[in-house]
PDB file of C-alpha atoms in Angstrom:
ATOM      1  CA  ARG A  11     -32.062 -18.727-132.175  1.00 93.00           C
ATOM      2  CA  ARG A  12     -35.406 -20.533-130.872  1.00 93.00           C
ATOM      3  CA  LEU A  13     -33.366 -23.860-130.506  1.00 95.00           C
ATOM      4  CA  GLY A  14     -30.863 -22.026-128.074  1.00 94.00           C
ATOM      5  CA  VAL A  15     -27.847 -22.401-130.465  1.00 95.00           C
ATOM      6  CA  ARG A  16     -24.669 -20.745-129.122  1.00 95.00           C
ATOM      7  CA  ARG A  17     -23.017 -19.990-132.085  1.00 97.00           C
ATOM      8  CA  LEU A  18     -23.349 -19.938-135.913  1.00 98.00           C
ATOM      9  CA  VAL A  19     -20.506 -20.362-138.673  1.00 98.00           C
ATOM     10  CA  PHE A  20     -21.545 -18.999-141.901  1.00 98.00           C
ATOM     11  CA  ALA A  21     -20.306 -20.138-145.322  1.00 98.00           C
ATOM     12  CA  ALA A  22     -19.547 -16.671-147.163  1.00 98.00           C
ATOM     13  CA  SER A  23     -17.858 -15.866-150.367  1.00 97.00           C
ATOM     14  CA  SER A  24     -14.527 -13.796-151.489  1.00 95.00           C
ATOM     15  CA  SER A  25     -17.081 -12.824-154.366  1.00 93.00           C
ATOM     16  CA  ALA A  26     -18.308 -10.143-151.978  1.00 95.00           C
ATOM     17  CA  TYR A  27     -15.181  -8.248-153.044  1.00 95.00           C
ATOM     18  CA  GLY A  28     -16.147  -8.114-156.558  1.00 91.00           C
ATOM     19  CA  ASP A  29     -13.278  -6.932-159.095  1.00 87.00           C
ATOM     20  CA  THR A  30     -11.811  -3.868-156.851  1.00 86.00           C
ATOM     21  CA  PRO A  31      -8.327  -3.699-158.014  1.00 88.00           C
ATOM     22  CA  THR A  32      -6.847  -3.451-154.488  1.00 94.00           C
ATOM     23  CA  LEU A  33      -4.786  -6.529-153.441  1.00 95.00           C
ATOM     24  CA  PRO A  34      -4.671  -8.293-151.175  1.00 97.00           C
ATOM     25  CA  LYS A  35      -8.389  -8.470-150.115  1.00 97.00           C
ATOM     26  CA  ARG A  36      -9.155  -7.159-146.642  1.00 97.00           C
ATOM     27  CA  GLU A  37     -12.410  -7.505-144.845  1.00 98.00           C
ATOM     28  CA  ASP A  38     -12.320  -3.613-144.160  1.00 97.00           C
ATOM     29  CA  MET A  39     -12.703  -2.887-147.809  1.00 96.00           C
ATOM     30  CA  PRO A  40     -16.094  -2.014-149.413  1.00 96.00           C
ATOM     31  CA  PRO A  41     -17.896  -4.798-150.866  1.00 96.00           C
ATOM     32  CA  ALA A  42     -18.838  -4.669-154.772  1.00 94.00           C
ATOM     33  CA  PRO A  43     -20.612  -7.797-155.568  1.00 94.00           C
ATOM     34  CA  MET A  44     -20.872  -8.670-159.342  1.00 90.00           C
ATOM     35  CA  SER A  45     -23.145 -11.454-159.564  1.00 89.00           C
ATOM     36  CA  PRO A  46     -26.596 -12.459-157.961  1.00 93.00           C
ATOM     37  CA  TYR A  47     -24.530 -15.281-155.935  1.00 93.00           C
ATOM     38  CA  ALA A  48     -22.304 -12.752-154.504  1.00 94.00           C
ATOM     39  CA  VAL A  49     -25.104 -10.413-153.664  1.00 97.00           C
ATOM     40  CA  THR A  50     -26.590 -13.195-151.582  1.00 98.00           C
ATOM     41  CA  LYS A  51     -23.598 -14.084-149.839  1.00 98.00           C
ATOM     42  CA  LEU A  52     -23.043 -10.317-148.650  1.00 98.00           C
ATOM     43  CA  THR A  53     -26.795 -10.337-147.760  1.00 98.00           C
ATOM     44  CA  CYS A  54     -26.284 -13.291-145.373  1.00 98.00           C
ATOM     45  CA  GLU A  55     -23.146 -11.544-143.790  1.00 98.00           C
ATOM     46  CA  HIS A  56     -25.506  -8.720-142.744  1.00 98.00           C
ATOM     47  CA  TYR A  57     -28.209 -10.949-141.688  1.00 97.00           C
ATOM     48  CA  VAL A  58     -26.167 -13.150-139.261  1.00 97.00           C
ATOM     49  CA  ARG A  59     -24.354  -9.972-138.070  1.00 98.00           C
ATOM     50  CA  VAL A  60     -27.812  -8.467-136.946  1.00 98.00           C
ATOM     51  CA  PHE A  61     -28.738 -11.508-135.109  1.00 97.00           C
ATOM     52  CA  SER A  62     -25.648 -11.165-133.289  1.00 97.00           C
ATOM     53  CA  GLU A  63     -26.282  -7.495-132.399  1.00 97.00           C
ATOM     54  CA  LEU A  64     -30.030  -7.821-131.392  1.00 97.00           C
ATOM     55  CA  TYR A  65     -30.167 -11.288-130.087  1.00 96.00           C
ATOM     56  CA  GLY A  66     -26.671 -12.070-128.516  1.00 95.00           C
ATOM     57  CA  LEU A  67     -26.280 -15.236-130.927  1.00 97.00           C
ATOM     58  CA  GLU A  68     -22.555 -15.658-132.029  1.00 98.00           C
ATOM     59  CA  THR A  69     -22.108 -15.642-135.611  1.00 98.00           C
ATOM     60  CA  ILE A  70     -18.997 -15.468-137.654  1.00 98.00           C
ATOM     61  CA  SER A  71     -18.749 -15.318-141.596  1.00 98.00           C
ATOM     62  CA  LEU A  72     -15.905 -16.998-143.269  1.00 98.00           C
ATOM     63  CA  ARG A  73     -15.226 -15.647-146.947  1.00 98.00           C
ATOM     64  CA  TYR A  74     -13.800 -18.760-148.749  1.00 98.00           C
ATOM     65  CA  PHE A  75     -11.437 -18.037-151.681  1.00 97.00           C
ATOM     66  CA  ASN A  76     -11.638 -20.757-154.361  1.00 95.00           C
ATOM     67  CA  VAL A  77     -12.304 -23.908-152.065  1.00 96.00           C
ATOM     68  CA  PHE A  78     -11.221 -27.050-154.010  1.00 97.00           C
ATOM     69  CA  GLY A  79     -10.582 -30.738-153.379  1.00 97.00           C
ATOM     70  CA  PRO A  80     -11.939 -34.324-153.259  1.00 97.00           C
ATOM     71  CA  ASN A  81     -15.822 -34.603-153.684  1.00 94.00           C
ATOM     72  CA  GLN A  82     -16.006 -31.286-155.808  1.00 94.00           C
ATOM     73  CA  LEU A  83     -17.717 -32.346-158.801  1.00 92.00           C
ATOM     74  CA  PRO A  84     -16.461 -30.986-162.224  1.00 93.00           C
ATOM     75  CA  ASP A  85     -19.953 -30.507-163.927  1.00 90.00           C
ATOM     76  CA  GLY A  86     -22.257 -27.603-164.340  1.00 78.00           C
ATOM     77  CA  ALA A  87     -22.303 -24.182-165.726  1.00 70.00           C
ATOM     78  CA  TYR A  88     -20.345 -22.917-162.690  1.00 69.00           C
ATOM     79  CA  ALA A  89     -18.244 -25.540-161.697  1.00 78.00           C
ATOM     80  CA  ALA A  90     -14.977 -24.716-160.178  1.00 89.00           C
ATOM     81  CA  ALA A  91     -11.796 -24.367-162.580  1.00 93.00           C
ATOM     82  CA  ILE A  92      -9.840 -27.045-160.803  1.00 96.00           C
ATOM     83  CA  PRO A  93     -12.352 -30.049-160.918  1.00 96.00           C
ATOM     84  CA  ARG A  94     -13.299 -28.948-164.527  1.00 95.00           C
ATOM     85  CA  PHE A  95      -9.538 -28.579-165.574  1.00 97.00           C
ATOM     86  CA  ILE A  96      -8.766 -31.784-164.215  1.00 97.00           C
ATOM     87  CA  LYS A  97     -11.587 -33.820-165.492  1.00 96.00           C
ATOM     88  CA  ALA A  98     -10.670 -32.400-169.127  1.00 96.00           C
ATOM     89  CA  ALA A  99      -7.231 -33.558-168.741  1.00 97.00           C
ATOM     90  CA  LEU A 100      -8.135 -37.040-167.549  1.00 97.00           C
ATOM     91  CA  THR A 101     -10.287 -37.522-170.645  1.00 96.00           C
ATOM     92  CA  GLY A 102      -8.387 -35.876-173.232  1.00 95.00           C
ATOM     93  CA  ALA A 103     -10.609 -33.173-173.839  1.00 96.00           C
ATOM     94  CA  PRO A 104      -9.304 -29.466-174.063  1.00 96.00           C
ATOM     95  CA  ILE A 105      -9.316 -27.374-171.071  1.00 97.00           C
ATOM     96  CA  GLN A 106     -11.417 -24.260-171.800  1.00 95.00           C
ATOM     97  CA  ILE A 107     -10.292 -21.060-170.066  1.00 96.00           C
ATOM     98  CA  PHE A 108     -12.541 -18.117-170.054  1.00 93.00           C
ATOM     99  CA  GLY A 109     -10.175 -15.022-171.201  1.00 95.00           C
ATOM    100  CA  ASP A 110      -6.476 -15.029-171.645  1.00 96.00           C
ATOM    101  CA  GLY A 111      -5.573 -17.304-168.611  1.00 96.00           C
ATOM    102  CA  GLU A 112      -3.640 -14.737-166.604  1.00 96.00           C
ATOM    103  CA  GLN A 113      -6.374 -13.856-164.103  1.00 95.00           C
ATOM    104  CA  THR A 114      -5.381 -14.998-160.647  1.00 96.00           C
ATOM    105  CA  ARG A 115      -6.938 -16.984-157.908  1.00 96.00           C
ATOM    106  CA  ASP A 116      -5.902 -17.463-154.470  1.00 97.00           C
ATOM    107  CA  PHE A 117      -6.915 -21.397-154.034  1.00 97.00           C
ATOM    108  CA  CYS A 118      -7.973 -22.920-150.994  1.00 97.00           C
ATOM    109  CA  PHE A 119      -7.562 -26.873-150.422  1.00 98.00           C
ATOM    110  CA  VAL A 120     -10.645 -28.137-148.651  1.00 98.00           C
ATOM    111  CA  ASP A 121      -8.802 -29.259-145.747  1.00 98.00           C
ATOM    112  CA  ASN A 122      -7.848 -25.579-144.921  1.00 98.00           C
ATOM    113  CA  ALA A 123     -11.610 -24.552-145.011  1.00 98.00           C
ATOM    114  CA  VAL A 124     -12.489 -27.532-142.736  1.00 98.00           C
ATOM    115  CA  HIS A 125      -9.896 -26.289-140.267  1.00 98.00           C
ATOM    116  CA  ALA A 126     -11.191 -22.841-140.155  1.00 98.00           C
ATOM    117  CA  ASN A 127     -14.652 -23.929-139.597  1.00 98.00           C
ATOM    118  CA  LEU A 128     -13.424 -26.030-136.685  1.00 98.00           C
ATOM    119  CA  LEU A 129     -11.440 -23.266-135.356  1.00 98.00           C
ATOM    120  CA  ALA A 130     -14.259 -20.843-135.550  1.00 98.00           C
ATOM    121  CA  ALA A 131     -16.514 -23.401-133.671  1.00 98.00           C
ATOM    122  CA  ASP A 132     -14.363 -23.719-130.852  1.00 97.00           C
ATOM    123  CA  THR A 133     -12.566 -20.494-130.270  1.00 97.00           C
ATOM    124  CA  LYS A 134     -12.876 -18.818-126.896  1.00 96.00           C
ATOM    125  CA  THR A 135     -13.223 -15.281-128.468  1.00 96.00           C
ATOM    126  CA  GLU A 136     -16.715 -13.944-128.310  1.00 95.00           C
ATOM    127  CA  LEU A 137     -17.810 -13.921-131.943  1.00 97.00           C
ATOM    128  CA  ARG A 138     -20.196 -10.880-132.843  1.00 97.00           C
ATOM    129  CA  GLY A 139     -20.763 -11.077-136.774  1.00 97.00           C
ATOM    130  CA  GLN A 140     -17.140 -10.777-137.638  1.00 98.00           C
ATOM    131  CA  VAL A 141     -16.100 -11.621-141.268  1.00 98.00           C
ATOM    132  CA  VAL A 142     -12.640 -13.007-142.000  1.00 98.00           C
ATOM    133  CA  ASN A 143     -11.023 -14.444-145.099  1.00 98.00           C
ATOM    134  CA  ILE A 144     -10.309 -18.101-145.378  1.00 98.00           C
ATOM    135  CA  ALA A 145      -7.552 -18.977-148.332  1.00 98.00           C
ATOM    136  CA  GLY A 146      -4.165 -19.986-149.050  1.00 97.00           C
ATOM    137  CA  GLY A 147      -2.734 -16.509-148.933  1.00 95.00           C
ATOM    138  CA  ARG A 148      -1.023 -16.752-152.205  1.00 96.00           C
ATOM    139  CA  ARG A 149      -2.206 -16.379-156.094  1.00 96.00           C
ATOM    140  CA  ILE A 150      -1.289 -17.885-159.493  1.00 97.00           C
ATOM    141  CA  THR A 151      -2.905 -17.738-162.832  1.00 97.00           C
ATOM    142  CA  LEU A 152      -5.005 -20.103-164.237  1.00 97.00           C
ATOM    143  CA  ASN A 153      -2.156 -20.658-166.820  1.00 97.00           C
ATOM    144  CA  GLU A 154      -0.181 -21.736-163.835  1.00 97.00           C
ATOM    145  CA  LEU A 155      -2.827 -24.075-162.749  1.00 97.00           C
ATOM    146  CA  VAL A 156      -2.946 -25.653-165.679  1.00 97.00           C
ATOM    147  CA  ARG A 157       0.848 -26.239-165.920  1.00 97.00           C
ATOM    148  CA  GLU A 158       0.950 -27.934-162.394  1.00 97.00           C
ATOM    149  CA  ILE A 159      -1.660 -30.096-163.210  1.00 98.00           C
ATOM    150  CA  GLY A 160      -0.107 -31.408-166.648  1.00 97.00           C
ATOM    151  CA  ARG A 161       3.012 -31.730-164.387  1.00 97.00           C
ATOM    152  CA  VAL A 162       1.359 -34.044-162.060  1.00 97.00           C
ATOM    153  CA  LEU A 163      -0.121 -35.906-164.784  1.00 97.00           C
ATOM    154  CA  GLY A 164       3.003 -36.010-166.620  1.00 96.00           C
ATOM    155  CA  LYS A 165       1.687 -35.035-169.977  1.00 93.00           C
ATOM    156  CA  PRO A 166       1.212 -31.664-171.812  1.00 91.00           C
ATOM    157  CA  LEU A 167      -2.431 -30.430-171.797  1.00 95.00           C
ATOM    158  CA  ASP A 168      -4.570 -29.022-174.671  1.00 95.00           C
ATOM    159  CA  VAL A 169      -5.763 -25.481-173.635  1.00 97.00           C
ATOM    160  CA  ARG A 170      -8.369 -23.576-175.705  1.00 97.00           C
ATOM    161  CA  HIS A 171      -9.122 -19.741-174.842  1.00 96.00           C
ATOM    162  CA  VAL A 172     -12.525 -18.451-174.980  1.00 96.00           C
ATOM    163  CA  ASP A 173     -14.300 -15.222-174.377  1.00 95.00           C
ATOM    164  CA  PRO A 174     -14.179 -13.855-170.829  1.00 91.00           C
ATOM    165  CA  ARG A 175     -17.212 -14.663-168.648  1.00 84.00           C
ATOM    166  CA  PRO A 176     -19.281 -11.679-167.651  1.00 82.00           C
ATOM    167  CA  GLY A 177     -19.133 -11.467-163.846  1.00 75.00           C
ATOM    168  CA  ASP A 178     -15.853 -13.285-163.504  1.00 81.00           C
ATOM    169  CA  ILE A 179     -13.033 -11.336-161.452  1.00 84.00           C
ATOM    170  CA  ARG A 180      -9.892 -10.539-162.852  1.00 90.00           C
ATOM    171  CA  HIS A 181      -7.567 -10.740-159.727  1.00 92.00           C
ATOM    172  CA  SER A 182      -7.848 -12.294-156.239  1.00 93.00           C
ATOM    173  CA  LEU A 183      -5.752 -12.506-153.306  1.00 97.00           C
ATOM    174  CA  ALA A 184      -6.653 -12.891-149.727  1.00 98.00           C
ATOM    175  CA  ASP A 185      -5.290 -10.985-146.710  1.00 98.00           C
ATOM    176  CA  ILE A 186      -5.700 -13.769-144.033  1.00 98.00           C
ATOM    177  CA  SER A 187      -4.017 -11.897-141.062  1.00 98.00           C
ATOM    178  CA  LYS A 188      -7.599 -11.424-139.402  1.00 98.00           C
ATOM    179  CA  ALA A 189      -8.557 -14.655-139.307  1.00 98.00           C
ATOM    180  CA  LYS A 190      -5.471 -15.586-137.724  1.00 98.00           C
ATOM    181  CA  GLU A 191      -5.703 -12.920-135.194  1.00 98.00           C
ATOM    182  CA  LEU A 192      -9.394 -13.766-134.559  1.00 98.00           C
ATOM    183  CA  ILE A 193      -9.458 -17.491-134.495  1.00 98.00           C
ATOM    184  CA  GLY A 194      -6.016 -19.013-134.822  1.00 98.00           C
ATOM    185  CA  TYR A 195      -6.245 -19.858-138.790  1.00 98.00           C
ATOM    186  CA  GLU A 196      -3.229 -20.545-141.017  1.00 97.00           C
ATOM    187  CA  PRO A 197      -3.572 -22.821-144.075  1.00 98.00           C
ATOM    188  CA  LEU A 198      -2.411 -26.458-143.374  1.00 97.00           C
ATOM    189  CA  VAL A 199      -2.118 -27.398-147.186  1.00 97.00           C
ATOM    190  CA  ARG A 200      -0.536 -25.492-150.041  1.00 97.00           C
ATOM    191  CA  TRP A 201      -2.799 -25.572-153.147  1.00 97.00           C
ATOM    192  CA  GLU A 202       0.177 -27.573-155.121  1.00 96.00           C
ATOM    193  CA  GLU A 203      -0.341 -30.305-152.619  1.00 97.00           C
ATOM    194  CA  GLY A 204      -3.943 -30.670-153.040  1.00 97.00           C
ATOM    195  CA  ILE A 205      -3.723 -31.174-156.682  1.00 98.00           C
ATOM    196  CA  LYS A 206      -2.800 -34.937-156.477  1.00 98.00           C
ATOM    197  CA  PRO A 207      -5.381 -35.991-154.069  1.00 98.00           C
ATOM    198  CA  THR A 208      -7.881 -34.016-156.325  1.00 98.00           C
ATOM    199  CA  ILE A 209      -6.768 -35.736-159.272  1.00 98.00           C
ATOM    200  CA  GLU A 210      -7.043 -39.123-157.600  1.00 98.00           C
ATOM    201  CA  PHE A 211     -10.601 -38.625-156.570  1.00 97.00           C
ATOM    202  CA  LEU A 212     -11.695 -37.497-160.018  1.00 97.00           C
ATOM    203  CA  ARG A 213     -10.042 -40.341-161.677  1.00 97.00           C
ATOM    204  CA  ASP A 214     -11.710 -42.662-159.379  1.00 96.00           C
ATOM    205  CA  LEU A 215     -15.056 -41.122-160.295  1.00 94.00           C
ATOM    206  CA  LEU A 216     -14.508 -41.364-164.011  1.00 95.00           C
ATOM    207  CA  ASP A 217     -13.252 -45.018-163.678  1.00 94.00           C
ATOM    208  CA  LYS A 218     -16.638 -45.714-161.959  1.00 92.00           C
ATOM    209  CA  GLY A 219     -18.160 -44.007-164.737  1.00 86.00           C
ATOM    210  CA  LEU A 220     -19.889 -41.470-162.598  1.00 74.00           C
TER     211      LEU A 220
END
């Protein structure tokens, strides 16, 4: 605001919805965050909206759903499922799934997230703190994800199921119609098409010993 910035695009998160059973997730649904991370993301949505209302700074919050792709690292306690699964598959380690693997996710390849940011930055629509979902608009189970990784690699994968993780969401699917209406967003890359380039990135990373 001090520097005269006209528009701010905030990286929000689908975790704001929590584990509400209604699908698909719509932006007008009451939020129900289940983790400290989700609480901070939801708080920032309110923060940037208030700046729009009080000071006229254009803002929008993009609620990303399970973004994945090259340059996403597979390590850490909260590493995303796809790079974590792929690293295990490439190294011959068992793939660890929290729960039965029938939980669903709406995976969004990184190109789609970048596309959404550029649309939000350039749209002629006046932005006043709106919140929109950014996703692929489809959902799959983690078991289906593992099968697809195995298909691309051409080998069966060893899967180990462990106890569910507290705070994890059972099912997730985005309604992306508002993003289409407001900023013209539509996914450019299906999640299946994103698996191969993600594998290639992680294979190169492992080959370099990183």
